[in-house]
Amino acid sequence: MGRRRGRDWRPGASREALVRRARMLARIRAFFAEQGVLEVETPLLGTAFGTDPAIEPLECRFAGPGFPDGLQMYLQSSPEFFMKRLLAAGSGPIYQVSKSFRNGEAGRRHNPEFSLLEWYRPGFELPELIGEVADLVRAVVADPPSRTRHAAYAELFAEILDVDPLAADAQTLQECAVSNHLLGAETLELDRDGWLDLLMSTFIEPHLGQGELTFVTDYPASQASLARLNRQDPRTAARFELYWKGIELANGFEELADAEEQSERFEQENCRRFSAGQRPMPVDDALLSALESGLPPCSGVALGLDRLLMCDLGRDDIDAVLSFSLARL
Amino acid sequence: MASYNTNEFRGGLKLMLDGDPCVIIENEFVKPGKGQAFNRVKLRNLKTGRVLEKTFKSGESVEAADVLERDLAYLYNDGEFWYFMDNETFEQYQADANAMGEATKWIKEQDICTVTLWNGQPIAVEVPNFVVLEITETDPGLKGDTSGGGGKPATLETGAVVRVPLFVQTGEKIKVDTRSGEYVSRAKDD
């Protein structure tokens, strides 16, 4: 095979970035050891995949003993399903540092392969978990902000864009984008959630986590993903995200434990995939069985370690914190 | 009609936007962890030079602009159009004042310019960074002043006016930086 010439063979991460990553990992393990949370490993390769239309899998094929026709496999976009099976089997609180994979994502804040810290706390409701996320961030980075802010999703939209994200329809959200001079908004064709995502990432995110850790809470029910709906206001879900320096760092849920509702969400998402011209994903029956057998009430969160390192080092390109990003493979 | 998918976006790619050819300056991939992916793109309108930002849904396709850059020799101006020729194919092109923009201030016959062609028509003309032009008029100034301090206006053969040092005189050739419109040095006569 010929050599591809002209690419830079050197790593994107400086030696300092390598040292800071190693120190971050050591501190994460120390933090959880002290909290009595067990480190686990689960497979990166699975035979099922989440149905979220916004997440596409990187795929590969196993051929070997037992599989003469080969076995379709998916590099996991998060260890969530396997970790929930451990929880249902009685693991108690667990965490994992692992690589995760997403197709189609590459840019200054995205690499198709990235490091995720994911953990689950049986018996925790969201406020407790949010508190622990803030503690962890402060324990593992060199220069953390001391202030923390909690803001509901709808509160931020009202404050910055003067629009109610729980009530507004797609057309109202589009008008909001146009009146805020978002070029291209006149001709974009998006559904309600698409407009919410665009408004959030264009007008709201840049204000979040400036000199503080910002936890955005109470996401619209249509963006619940694997979170339980809020009992007080079922228009919203028990989901939060952490922002620092305008960058989305973590996503947490009070976990949906109802097998039937989970199964319905898989079906609905696969329908949305189908109508958008995306392939439906094989549903994880083992996860549904685990939920049926009983997932303890718990909250869980996934935190992007590469981005946390970017924030800590003050870098705005993920390439600067990875040894070899996509462009350097 | 040729088109580009957002995955093909990169700096330098030429697209049609609202009927005008544009070139991508910067392309940023934006995506919430659990949401829709977008490309936030900074572009320059090749006709007006204006820079704009536009958001595309990732995966969308956008019409390609048939835009080429050619090195062409300037021939002459007939009062309405400026004529250029490709020295290899001898093909001729006519540019209007809009396409010429500031270039009219600096070019003289036989200068090689980078001409942007859209559907075969010049829409922008870029002159060389440095040109040598003759001074047609400037105050005599003080004899013996070689410090260059102060300076005075000088009209060049193309009609452009630049500030030159006091010691430079009418009839001399000078080198000018066309990007800043500033005098660089006296040019040696060949």
Coordinates of C-alpha atoms in Angstrom, one line a residue, chain A residues 54 102 104-106 108 110 182-183 187-190 194 197-198 201 225 248 251, chain B residues 7 18 28-36 38 40 52-57 60:
Chain A
A54 CA -29.6 12.6 16.0
R102 CA -20.6 8.8 16.5
G104 CA -21.0 12.1 10.9
E105 CA -19.6 14.3 13.6
A106 CA -16.3 16.1 13.1
R108 CA -13.8 22.0 16.3
H110 CA -16.5 17.0 17.6
L182 CA -30.1 34.4 11.8
L183 CA -29.1 34.3 8.1
T187 CA -35.3 29.1 4.0
L188 CA -34.4 26.4 6.5
E189 CA -36.9 23.6 6.9
L190 CA -36.9 22.3 10.5
G194 CA -34.8 21.4 15.1
D197 CA -31.6 23.2 18.8
L198 CA -30.7 26.0 16.4
S201 CA -26.8 26.7 19.9
S225 CA -34.4 11.2 25.3
E248 CA -21.9 21.7 26.2
N251 CA -26.0 15.5 29.8
Chain B
N7 CA -20.0 17.3 4.1
D18 CA -29.7 33.9 -3.5
E28 CA -18.1 25.2 11.4
F29 CA -20.0 22.0 12.3
V30 CA -22.5 22.7 15.1
K31 CA -24.4 19.9 16.9
P32 CA -26.0 19.6 20.3
G33 CA -25.3 16.2 21.8
K34 CA -28.9 15.1 21.4
G35 CA -30.0 17.3 18.6
Q36 CA -30.0 18.5 15.0
F38 CA -25.9 22.3 11.4
R40 CA -22.5 27.5 10.3
L52 CA -22.1 37.0 5.4
E53 CA -22.9 34.1 7.7
K54 CA -25.4 31.4 6.8
T55 CA -26.7 28.3 8.6
F56 CA -27.4 25.1 6.8
K57 CA -28.9 21.9 8.0
E60 CA -28.4 19.5 2.8

